[in-house]
Structure formats: C-alpha cells, structure tokens
CSV table of C-alpha atoms and ligand atoms in Angstrom, one decimal:
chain,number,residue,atom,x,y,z
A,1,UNK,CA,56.7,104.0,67.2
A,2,UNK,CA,59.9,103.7,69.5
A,3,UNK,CA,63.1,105.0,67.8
A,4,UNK,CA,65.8,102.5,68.0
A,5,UNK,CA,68.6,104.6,67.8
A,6,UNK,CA,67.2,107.3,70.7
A,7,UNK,CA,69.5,106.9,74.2
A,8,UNK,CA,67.7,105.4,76.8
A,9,UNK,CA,67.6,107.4,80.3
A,10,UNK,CA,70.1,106.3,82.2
A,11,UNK,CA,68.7,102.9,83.8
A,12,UNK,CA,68.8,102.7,88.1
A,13,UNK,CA,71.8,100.7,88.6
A,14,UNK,CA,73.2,100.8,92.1
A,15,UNK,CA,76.5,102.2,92.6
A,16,UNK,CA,79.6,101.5,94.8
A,17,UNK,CA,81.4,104.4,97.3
A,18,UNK,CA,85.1,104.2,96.3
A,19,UNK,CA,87.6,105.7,98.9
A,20,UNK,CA,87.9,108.6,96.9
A,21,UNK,CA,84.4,109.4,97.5
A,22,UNK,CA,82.9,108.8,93.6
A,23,UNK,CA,80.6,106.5,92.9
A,24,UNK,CA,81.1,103.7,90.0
A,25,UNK,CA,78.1,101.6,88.6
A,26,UNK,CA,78.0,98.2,90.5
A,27,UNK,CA,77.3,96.8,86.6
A,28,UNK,CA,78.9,97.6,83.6
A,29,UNK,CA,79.7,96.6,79.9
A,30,UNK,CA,82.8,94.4,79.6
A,31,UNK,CA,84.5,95.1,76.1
A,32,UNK,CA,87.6,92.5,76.0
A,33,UNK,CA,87.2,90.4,73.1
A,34,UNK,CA,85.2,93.1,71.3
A,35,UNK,CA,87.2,93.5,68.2
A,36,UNK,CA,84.7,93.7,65.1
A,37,UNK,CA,81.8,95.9,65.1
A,38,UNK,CA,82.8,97.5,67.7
A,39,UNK,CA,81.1,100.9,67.5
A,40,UNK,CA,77.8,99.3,67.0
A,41,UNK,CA,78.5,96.8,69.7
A,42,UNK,CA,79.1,99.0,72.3
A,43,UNK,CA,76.4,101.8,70.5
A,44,UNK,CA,73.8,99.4,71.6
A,45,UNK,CA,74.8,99.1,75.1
A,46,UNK,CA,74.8,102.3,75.8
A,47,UNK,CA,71.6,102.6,74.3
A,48,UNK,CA,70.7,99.6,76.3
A,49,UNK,CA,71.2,102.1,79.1
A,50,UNK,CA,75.0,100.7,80.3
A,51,UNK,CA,76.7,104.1,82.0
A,52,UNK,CA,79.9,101.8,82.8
A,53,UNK,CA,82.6,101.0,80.0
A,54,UNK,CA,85.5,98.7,80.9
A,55,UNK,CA,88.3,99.3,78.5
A,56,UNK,CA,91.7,98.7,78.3
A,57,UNK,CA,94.7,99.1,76.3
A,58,UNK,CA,95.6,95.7,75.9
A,59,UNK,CA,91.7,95.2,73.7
A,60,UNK,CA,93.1,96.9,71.3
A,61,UNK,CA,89.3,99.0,70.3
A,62,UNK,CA,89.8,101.9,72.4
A,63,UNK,CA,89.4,104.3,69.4
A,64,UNK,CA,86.4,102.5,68.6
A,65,UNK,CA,84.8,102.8,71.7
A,66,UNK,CA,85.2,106.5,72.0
A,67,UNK,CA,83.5,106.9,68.8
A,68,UNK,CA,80.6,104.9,70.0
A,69,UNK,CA,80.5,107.2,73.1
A,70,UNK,CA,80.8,110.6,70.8
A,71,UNK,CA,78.0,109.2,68.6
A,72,UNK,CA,75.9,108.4,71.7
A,73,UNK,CA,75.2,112.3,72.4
A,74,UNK,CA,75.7,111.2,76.2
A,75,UNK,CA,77.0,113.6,78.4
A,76,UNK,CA,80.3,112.6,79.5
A,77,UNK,CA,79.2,113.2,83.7
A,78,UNK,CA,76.7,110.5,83.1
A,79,UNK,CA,79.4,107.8,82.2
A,80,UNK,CA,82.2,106.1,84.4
A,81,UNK,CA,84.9,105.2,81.6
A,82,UNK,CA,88.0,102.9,83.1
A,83,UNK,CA,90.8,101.9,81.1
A,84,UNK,CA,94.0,99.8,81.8
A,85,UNK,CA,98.0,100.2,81.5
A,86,UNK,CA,99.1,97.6,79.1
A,87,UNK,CA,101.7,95.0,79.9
A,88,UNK,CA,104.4,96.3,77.8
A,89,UNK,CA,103.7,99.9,79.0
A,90,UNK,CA,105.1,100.2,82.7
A,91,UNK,CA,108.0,102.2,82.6
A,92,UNK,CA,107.4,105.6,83.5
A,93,UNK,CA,108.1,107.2,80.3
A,94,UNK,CA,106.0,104.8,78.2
A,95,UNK,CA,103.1,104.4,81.0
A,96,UNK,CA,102.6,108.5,80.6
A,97,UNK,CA,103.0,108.5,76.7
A,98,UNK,CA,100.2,105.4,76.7
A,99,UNK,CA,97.6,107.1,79.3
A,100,UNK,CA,97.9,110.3,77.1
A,101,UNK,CA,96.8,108.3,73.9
A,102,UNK,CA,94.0,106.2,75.8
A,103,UNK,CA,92.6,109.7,76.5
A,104,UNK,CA,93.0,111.0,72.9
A,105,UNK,CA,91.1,107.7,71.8
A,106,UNK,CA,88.7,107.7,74.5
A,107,UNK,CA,88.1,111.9,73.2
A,108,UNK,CA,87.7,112.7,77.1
A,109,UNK,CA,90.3,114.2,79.1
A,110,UNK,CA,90.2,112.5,82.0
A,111,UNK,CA,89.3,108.3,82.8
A,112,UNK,CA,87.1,107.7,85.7
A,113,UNK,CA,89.3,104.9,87.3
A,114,UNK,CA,92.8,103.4,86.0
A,115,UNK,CA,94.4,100.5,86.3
A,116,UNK,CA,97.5,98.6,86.4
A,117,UNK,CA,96.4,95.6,84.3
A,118,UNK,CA,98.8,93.4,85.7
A,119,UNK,CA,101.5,93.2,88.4
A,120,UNK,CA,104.3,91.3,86.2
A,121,UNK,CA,106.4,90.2,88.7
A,122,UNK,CA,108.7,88.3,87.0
A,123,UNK,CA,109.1,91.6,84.8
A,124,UNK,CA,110.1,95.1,85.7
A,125,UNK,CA,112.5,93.3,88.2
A,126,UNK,CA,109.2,92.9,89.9
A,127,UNK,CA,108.7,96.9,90.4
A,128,UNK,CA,105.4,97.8,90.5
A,129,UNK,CA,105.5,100.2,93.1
A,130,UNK,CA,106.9,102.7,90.8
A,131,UNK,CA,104.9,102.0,88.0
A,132,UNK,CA,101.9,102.6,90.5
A,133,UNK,CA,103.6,106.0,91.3
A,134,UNK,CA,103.1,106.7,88.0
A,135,UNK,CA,99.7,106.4,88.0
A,136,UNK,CA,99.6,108.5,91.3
A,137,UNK,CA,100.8,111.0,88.9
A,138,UNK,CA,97.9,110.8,86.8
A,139,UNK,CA,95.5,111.0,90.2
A,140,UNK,CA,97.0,114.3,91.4
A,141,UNK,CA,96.6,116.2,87.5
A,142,UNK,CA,92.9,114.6,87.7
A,143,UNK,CA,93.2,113.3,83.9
A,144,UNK,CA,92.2,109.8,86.5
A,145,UNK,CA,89.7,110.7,88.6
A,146,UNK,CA,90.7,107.3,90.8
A,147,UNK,CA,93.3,104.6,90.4
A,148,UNK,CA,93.5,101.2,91.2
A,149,UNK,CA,94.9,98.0,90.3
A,150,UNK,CA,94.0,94.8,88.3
A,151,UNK,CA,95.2,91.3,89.2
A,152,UNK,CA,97.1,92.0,92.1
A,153,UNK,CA,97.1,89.3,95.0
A,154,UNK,CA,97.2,90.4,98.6
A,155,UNK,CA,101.3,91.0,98.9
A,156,UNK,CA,101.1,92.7,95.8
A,157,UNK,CA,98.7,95.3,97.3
A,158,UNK,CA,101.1,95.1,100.6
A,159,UNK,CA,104.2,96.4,98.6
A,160,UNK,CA,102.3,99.3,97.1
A,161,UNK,CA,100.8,100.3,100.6
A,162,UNK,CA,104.6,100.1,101.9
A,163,UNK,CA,105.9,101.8,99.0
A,164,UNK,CA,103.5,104.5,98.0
A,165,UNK,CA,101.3,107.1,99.2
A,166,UNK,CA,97.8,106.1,97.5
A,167,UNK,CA,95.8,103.1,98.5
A,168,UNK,CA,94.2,101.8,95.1
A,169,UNK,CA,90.7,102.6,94.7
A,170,UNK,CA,89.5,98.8,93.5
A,171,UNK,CA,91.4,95.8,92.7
A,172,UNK,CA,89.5,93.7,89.6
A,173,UNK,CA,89.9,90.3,89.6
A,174,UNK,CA,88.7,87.0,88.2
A,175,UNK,CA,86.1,86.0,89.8
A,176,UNK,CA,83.1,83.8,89.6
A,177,UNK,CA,81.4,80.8,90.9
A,178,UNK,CA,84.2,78.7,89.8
A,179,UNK,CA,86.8,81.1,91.6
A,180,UNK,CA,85.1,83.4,94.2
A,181,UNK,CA,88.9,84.3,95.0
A,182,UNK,CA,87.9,84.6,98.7
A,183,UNK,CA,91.1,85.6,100.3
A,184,UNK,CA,91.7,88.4,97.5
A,185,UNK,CA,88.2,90.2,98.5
A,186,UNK,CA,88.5,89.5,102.5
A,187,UNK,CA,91.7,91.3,101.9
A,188,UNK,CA,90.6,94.3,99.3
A,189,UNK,CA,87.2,94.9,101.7
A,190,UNK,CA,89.8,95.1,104.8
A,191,UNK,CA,91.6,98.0,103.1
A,192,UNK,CA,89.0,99.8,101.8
A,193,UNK,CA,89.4,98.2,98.2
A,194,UNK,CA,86.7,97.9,96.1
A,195,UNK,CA,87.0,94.3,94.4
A,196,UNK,CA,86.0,94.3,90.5
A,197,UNK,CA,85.3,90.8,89.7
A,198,UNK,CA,85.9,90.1,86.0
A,199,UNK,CA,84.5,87.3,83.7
A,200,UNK,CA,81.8,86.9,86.1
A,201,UNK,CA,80.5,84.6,83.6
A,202,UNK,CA,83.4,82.3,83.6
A,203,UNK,CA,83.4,83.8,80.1
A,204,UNK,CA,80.4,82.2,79.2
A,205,UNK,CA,80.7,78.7,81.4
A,206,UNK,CA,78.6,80.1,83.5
A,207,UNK,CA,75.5,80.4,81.3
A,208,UNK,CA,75.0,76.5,80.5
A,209,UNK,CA,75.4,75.4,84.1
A,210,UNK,CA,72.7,73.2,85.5
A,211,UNK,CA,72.6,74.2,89.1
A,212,UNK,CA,72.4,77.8,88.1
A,213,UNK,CA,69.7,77.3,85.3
A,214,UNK,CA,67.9,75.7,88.2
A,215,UNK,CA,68.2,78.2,90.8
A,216,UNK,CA,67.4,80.7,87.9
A,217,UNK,CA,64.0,78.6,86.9
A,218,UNK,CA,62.6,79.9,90.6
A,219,UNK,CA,63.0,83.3,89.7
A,220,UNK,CA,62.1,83.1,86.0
A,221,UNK,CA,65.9,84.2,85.3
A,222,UNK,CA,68.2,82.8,83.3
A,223,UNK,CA,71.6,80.8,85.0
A,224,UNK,CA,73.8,83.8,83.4
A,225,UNK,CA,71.1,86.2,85.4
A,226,UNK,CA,71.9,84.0,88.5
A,227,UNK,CA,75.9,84.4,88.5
A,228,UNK,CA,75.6,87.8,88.0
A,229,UNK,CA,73.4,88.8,90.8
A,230,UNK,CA,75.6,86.4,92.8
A,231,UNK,CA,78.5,88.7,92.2
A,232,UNK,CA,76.3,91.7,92.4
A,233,UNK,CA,75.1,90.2,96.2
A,234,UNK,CA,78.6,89.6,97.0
A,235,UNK,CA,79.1,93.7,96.6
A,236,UNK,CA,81.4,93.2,93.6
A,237,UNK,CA,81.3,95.3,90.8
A,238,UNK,CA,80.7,93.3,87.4
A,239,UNK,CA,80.9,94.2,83.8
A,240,UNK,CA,79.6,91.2,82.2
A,241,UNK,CA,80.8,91.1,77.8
A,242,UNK,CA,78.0,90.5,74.9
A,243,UNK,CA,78.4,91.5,71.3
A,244,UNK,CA,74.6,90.5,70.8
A,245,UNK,CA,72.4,93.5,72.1
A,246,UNK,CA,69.8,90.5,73.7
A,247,UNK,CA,72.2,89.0,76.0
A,248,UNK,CA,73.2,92.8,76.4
A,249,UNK,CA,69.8,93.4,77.7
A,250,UNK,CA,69.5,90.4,79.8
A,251,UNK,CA,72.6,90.8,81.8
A,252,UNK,CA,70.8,94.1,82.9
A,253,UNK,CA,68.1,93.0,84.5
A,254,UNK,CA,69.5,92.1,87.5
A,255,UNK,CA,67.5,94.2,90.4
A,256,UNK,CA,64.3,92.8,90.0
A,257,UNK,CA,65.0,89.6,91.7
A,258,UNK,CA,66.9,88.4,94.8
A,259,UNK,CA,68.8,85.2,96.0
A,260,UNK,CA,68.1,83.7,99.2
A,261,UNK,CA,70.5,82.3,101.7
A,262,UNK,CA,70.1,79.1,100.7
A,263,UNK,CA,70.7,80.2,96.8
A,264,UNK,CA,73.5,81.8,97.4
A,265,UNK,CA,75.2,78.7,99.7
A,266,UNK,CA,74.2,76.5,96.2
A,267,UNK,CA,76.2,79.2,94.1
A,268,UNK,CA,79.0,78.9,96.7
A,269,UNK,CA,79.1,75.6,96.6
A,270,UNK,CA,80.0,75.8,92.7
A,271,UNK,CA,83.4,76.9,94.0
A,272,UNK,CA,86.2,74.7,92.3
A,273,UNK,CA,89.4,76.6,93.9
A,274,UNK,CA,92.2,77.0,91.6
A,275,UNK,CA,91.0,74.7,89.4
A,276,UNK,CA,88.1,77.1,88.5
A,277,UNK,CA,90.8,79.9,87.1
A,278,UNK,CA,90.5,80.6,83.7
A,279,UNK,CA,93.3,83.3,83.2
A,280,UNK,CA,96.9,83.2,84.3
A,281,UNK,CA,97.8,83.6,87.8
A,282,UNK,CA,98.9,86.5,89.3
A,283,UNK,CA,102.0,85.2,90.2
A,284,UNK,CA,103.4,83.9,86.9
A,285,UNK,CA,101.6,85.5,83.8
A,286,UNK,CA,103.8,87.9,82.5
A,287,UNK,CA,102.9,89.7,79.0
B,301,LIG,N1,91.5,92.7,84.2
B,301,LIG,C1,91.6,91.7,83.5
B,301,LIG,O1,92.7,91.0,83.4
B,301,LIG,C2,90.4,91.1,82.8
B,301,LIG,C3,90.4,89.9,82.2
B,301,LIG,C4,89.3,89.4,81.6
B,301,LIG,C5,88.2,90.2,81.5
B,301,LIG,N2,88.2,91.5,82.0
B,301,LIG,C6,87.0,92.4,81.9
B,301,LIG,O2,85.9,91.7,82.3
B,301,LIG,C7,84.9,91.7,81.3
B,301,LIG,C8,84.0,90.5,81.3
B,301,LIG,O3,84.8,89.3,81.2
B,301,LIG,P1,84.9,88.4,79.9
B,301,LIG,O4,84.5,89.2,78.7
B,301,LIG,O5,86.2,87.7,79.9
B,301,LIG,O6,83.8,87.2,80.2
B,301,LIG,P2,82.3,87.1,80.7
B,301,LIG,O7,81.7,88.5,80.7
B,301,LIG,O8,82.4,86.3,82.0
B,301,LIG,O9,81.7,86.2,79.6
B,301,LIG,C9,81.6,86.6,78.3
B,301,LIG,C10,81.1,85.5,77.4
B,301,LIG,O10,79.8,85.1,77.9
B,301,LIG,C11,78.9,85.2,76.8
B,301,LIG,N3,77.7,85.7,77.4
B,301,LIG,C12,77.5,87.0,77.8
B,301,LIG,N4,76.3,87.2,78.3
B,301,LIG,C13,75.6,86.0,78.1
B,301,LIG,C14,74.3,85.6,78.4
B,301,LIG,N5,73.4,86.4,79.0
B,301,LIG,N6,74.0,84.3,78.1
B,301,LIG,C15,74.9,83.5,77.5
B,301,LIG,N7,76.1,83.8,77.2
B,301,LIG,C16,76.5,85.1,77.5
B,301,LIG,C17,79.6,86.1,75.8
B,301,LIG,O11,79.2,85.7,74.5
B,301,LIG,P3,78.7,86.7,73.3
B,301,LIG,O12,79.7,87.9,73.4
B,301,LIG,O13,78.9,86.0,72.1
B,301,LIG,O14,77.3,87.1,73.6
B,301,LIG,C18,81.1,85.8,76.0
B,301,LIG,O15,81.4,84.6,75.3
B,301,LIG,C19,85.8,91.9,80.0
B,301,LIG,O16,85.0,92.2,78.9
B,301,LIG,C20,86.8,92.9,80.5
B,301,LIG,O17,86.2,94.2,80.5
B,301,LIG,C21,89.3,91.9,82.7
C-alpha cells in the first residue's frame, strides 16, 4: 500500500541556466491566492514532487509555506525557494528589515532568487535603481543566491543596467496566450534574462478555452496542459497555482508530449495584445 504522506523523489523537471550559473526548475508551484490551508496546499505539492516554490511577500502565507517545507523532511539543496520585495517595502531600510523576516518565515537562511515585485514608478520618485542596489546587497552576503526583477518593462531594465552593477538574473512577467508580452522576452533573452512568465493560465481562462482543448484532444492532454507546455516550449519558466492536489498533478505532466509547429502557431494565434492583460501595467500600477 502506497503511503500518502511519503515525499516523492524529486520528479525530472528540466531546468533553466541563469547568468549566475544556478539552475531554477523550468516548472514550479505558484502560491498567490493561497491563503487557507495553506500548509496542506502546498504539503501536497511538494509531495506531488514540485522542487520550485514561488512566494512572495505581498501573499501574505510566507510563514505557512515554510512550515509546509519543514514538515516535508526535504533537504533544503533540493528546493529553489524565490520570494518577492513587497510594494510598500522599497526603501532601503525597510527592504533589508522585510528580506530578514521572509527568511525567518521561510526557516532558510538564504532565498534562491529575489525579486523586486514591482517597479512603481509613479512611487519612490520612480527610483528603483537604488532599491535594486539593495537587493545587490543581499546577492553579495549570499542570504539571495540570485536576484532579479518582477514586472519590469524593457526601460525599466535599461535604468538598472545604467545605474547598477548586477544584471537581474530573470525578469517574471504576465504572460500567456492572451499576452505572450513579446517585446519583454526578445528583450530579457537579449540580455541574458531569464523571463518567468506568470499566470500562465490566464488564471484559469486558459483551462476552458476551445482551441486549446482541441489542440489538447490530439495529445490526450488537457487545454491547461496545452498553455503550459506552450510556455514551457517558449523557454519560460512557469509556476502554474492549484489548491486542489489533482490539478496539482496535472499541471506536472508536461514532458511527455510535444507541440508541433503548427500547434504552437494556433496557440500564438490566441494572442489578444493588451487586451489580453489581466494585471496592471507596468507603467501605472502602483501599490
Ligand atoms: N509577479 C507577479 O506580479 C505575479 C502576479 C501573479 C501571479 N504571480 C505568480 O504566478 C503564479 C501563477 O499565477 P496565478 O496564480 O495568478 O494564475 P494561474 O496559475 O495562471 O491560474 C491559476 C488559476 O487556474 C486554476 N487552475 C490551475 N490549474 C488548473 C487546471 N489544471 N485546470 C483548471 N484550472 C486550473 C486555479 O484554480 P484552483 O486553484 O481552484 O485549482 C486558479 O484559479 C502565482 O501563484 C504567483 O506565484 C506573480
């Protein structure tokens, strides 16, 4: 009789060089949104055999999640843990107090990658730069193993290569058949960026669209299965979000299958621009 509460060896996800030579998991577990269960929710993907936790401040569970990962008995070299500055947190003195707490919740002393969640440009009179040189900080004590960024839009990524001395490890964007964000990844893969495409489910839009339950009906996939190995095709790194340990399961298989050229021109053609953004833009959102 299996034992459903035994870890899983570690499953064979892919992984991605970033410029600091690590390697992150190409998939991951998303965990925005997860706010009730949330040590069994994210318990079962890592028993699922998810090595990759996206966190952030901002969700508010990151207690939670590191007691998920102290229950799990899983050594902490075998996971890549990222976490994000909040909003409210960017000057100096508040980003360093903040980072110090995410690790006491996480119970790790260092993150894997960092991020700044969002550029705020309307905030901070717009300065970034130093709050990235914060983060820098972080790198060179090696509590972050890498650093990177989170909604930034091509000049945003230009001032911090003007104004600083590290070039963010990934960038992680929306991103998903409805907004591939071409221009952001054209211009993250020309730096050496690795480009993290969030809610690569459209947050869920994705997994009742025709065209993609077609396509998916080929492979004996479901259209969820489809977007996500569009991303994963693309090169992007994905983190797709379940609190049910089924769709958990589903979202990881992913390497069995493969989309053709022609598949992947129908899941282009899904594209609707701007119009396909479900979060703020870059430019505007502030907290
Ligand atoms: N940097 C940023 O600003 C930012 C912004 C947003 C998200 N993120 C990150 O990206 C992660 C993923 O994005 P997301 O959570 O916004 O959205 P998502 O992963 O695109 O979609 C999540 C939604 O899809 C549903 N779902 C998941 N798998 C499914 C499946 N196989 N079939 C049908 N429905 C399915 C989930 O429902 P159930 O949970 O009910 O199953 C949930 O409603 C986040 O958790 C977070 O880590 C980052």
């Amino acid at each position: 009789m299996s034992d459903s509460s035994a870890v899983s060896q570690p499953l064979h996800i892919p992984t991605v060089p970033l410029a600091t030579g690590a390697a992150i998991p190409q998939l991951g577990f998303g965990t925005y949104k997860v706010t009730e269960h949330v040590v069994e929710i994210v318990s079962s993907a890592l028993r699922l055999g998810y090595r990759h936790i996206d966190g952030a401040q901002m969700y508010h569970n990151e207690a939670e999640v590191g007691e998920a990962i102290a229950q799990s008995g899983i050594p902490r070299e075998e996971l890549f843990l990222t976490s994000k500055l909040d909003n409210p947190n960017h000057e100096p003195a508040v980003a360093r107090e903040t980072f110090a707490q995410t690790l006491r919740d996480l119970r790790t002393d260092h993150v894997d990658l960092f991020l700044i969640h969002w550029p705020l440009p309307t905030l901070y009179g717009g300065d970034f730069v130093t709050t990235w040189k914060v983060l820098e900080e972080f790198l060179d004590d090696g509590r972050a193993r890498a650093i990177g960024v989170s909604n930034f839009e091509p000049h945003h990524i230009q001032e911090i290569l003007d104004g600083a001395d590290v070039v963010p490890a990934v960038n992680q964007v929306e991103s998903h058949p409805y907004l591939p964000n071409n221009a952001v990844h054209e211009f993250d893969a020309a730096h050496g960026i690795v480009t993290e495409a969030w809610s690569p489910l459209a947050r869920g839009r994705a997994a009742s669209d025709p065209a993609l339950a077609r396509t998916g009906q080929t492979h004996g996939v479901s259209a969820s299965q489809v977007a996500l190995r569009w991303a994963i095709q693309r090169g992007d790194v994905i983190f797709p979000k379940s609190v049910t340990p089924e769709r958990q399961a589903e979202n990881l298989r992913l390497f069995d299958f493969a989309l053709s050229p022609d598949e992947v021109a129908l899941v282009d053609g899904l594209s609707e621009g701007e119009a396909g953004r479900t979060g703020g833009h870059p430019d505007t959102r502030g907290m």
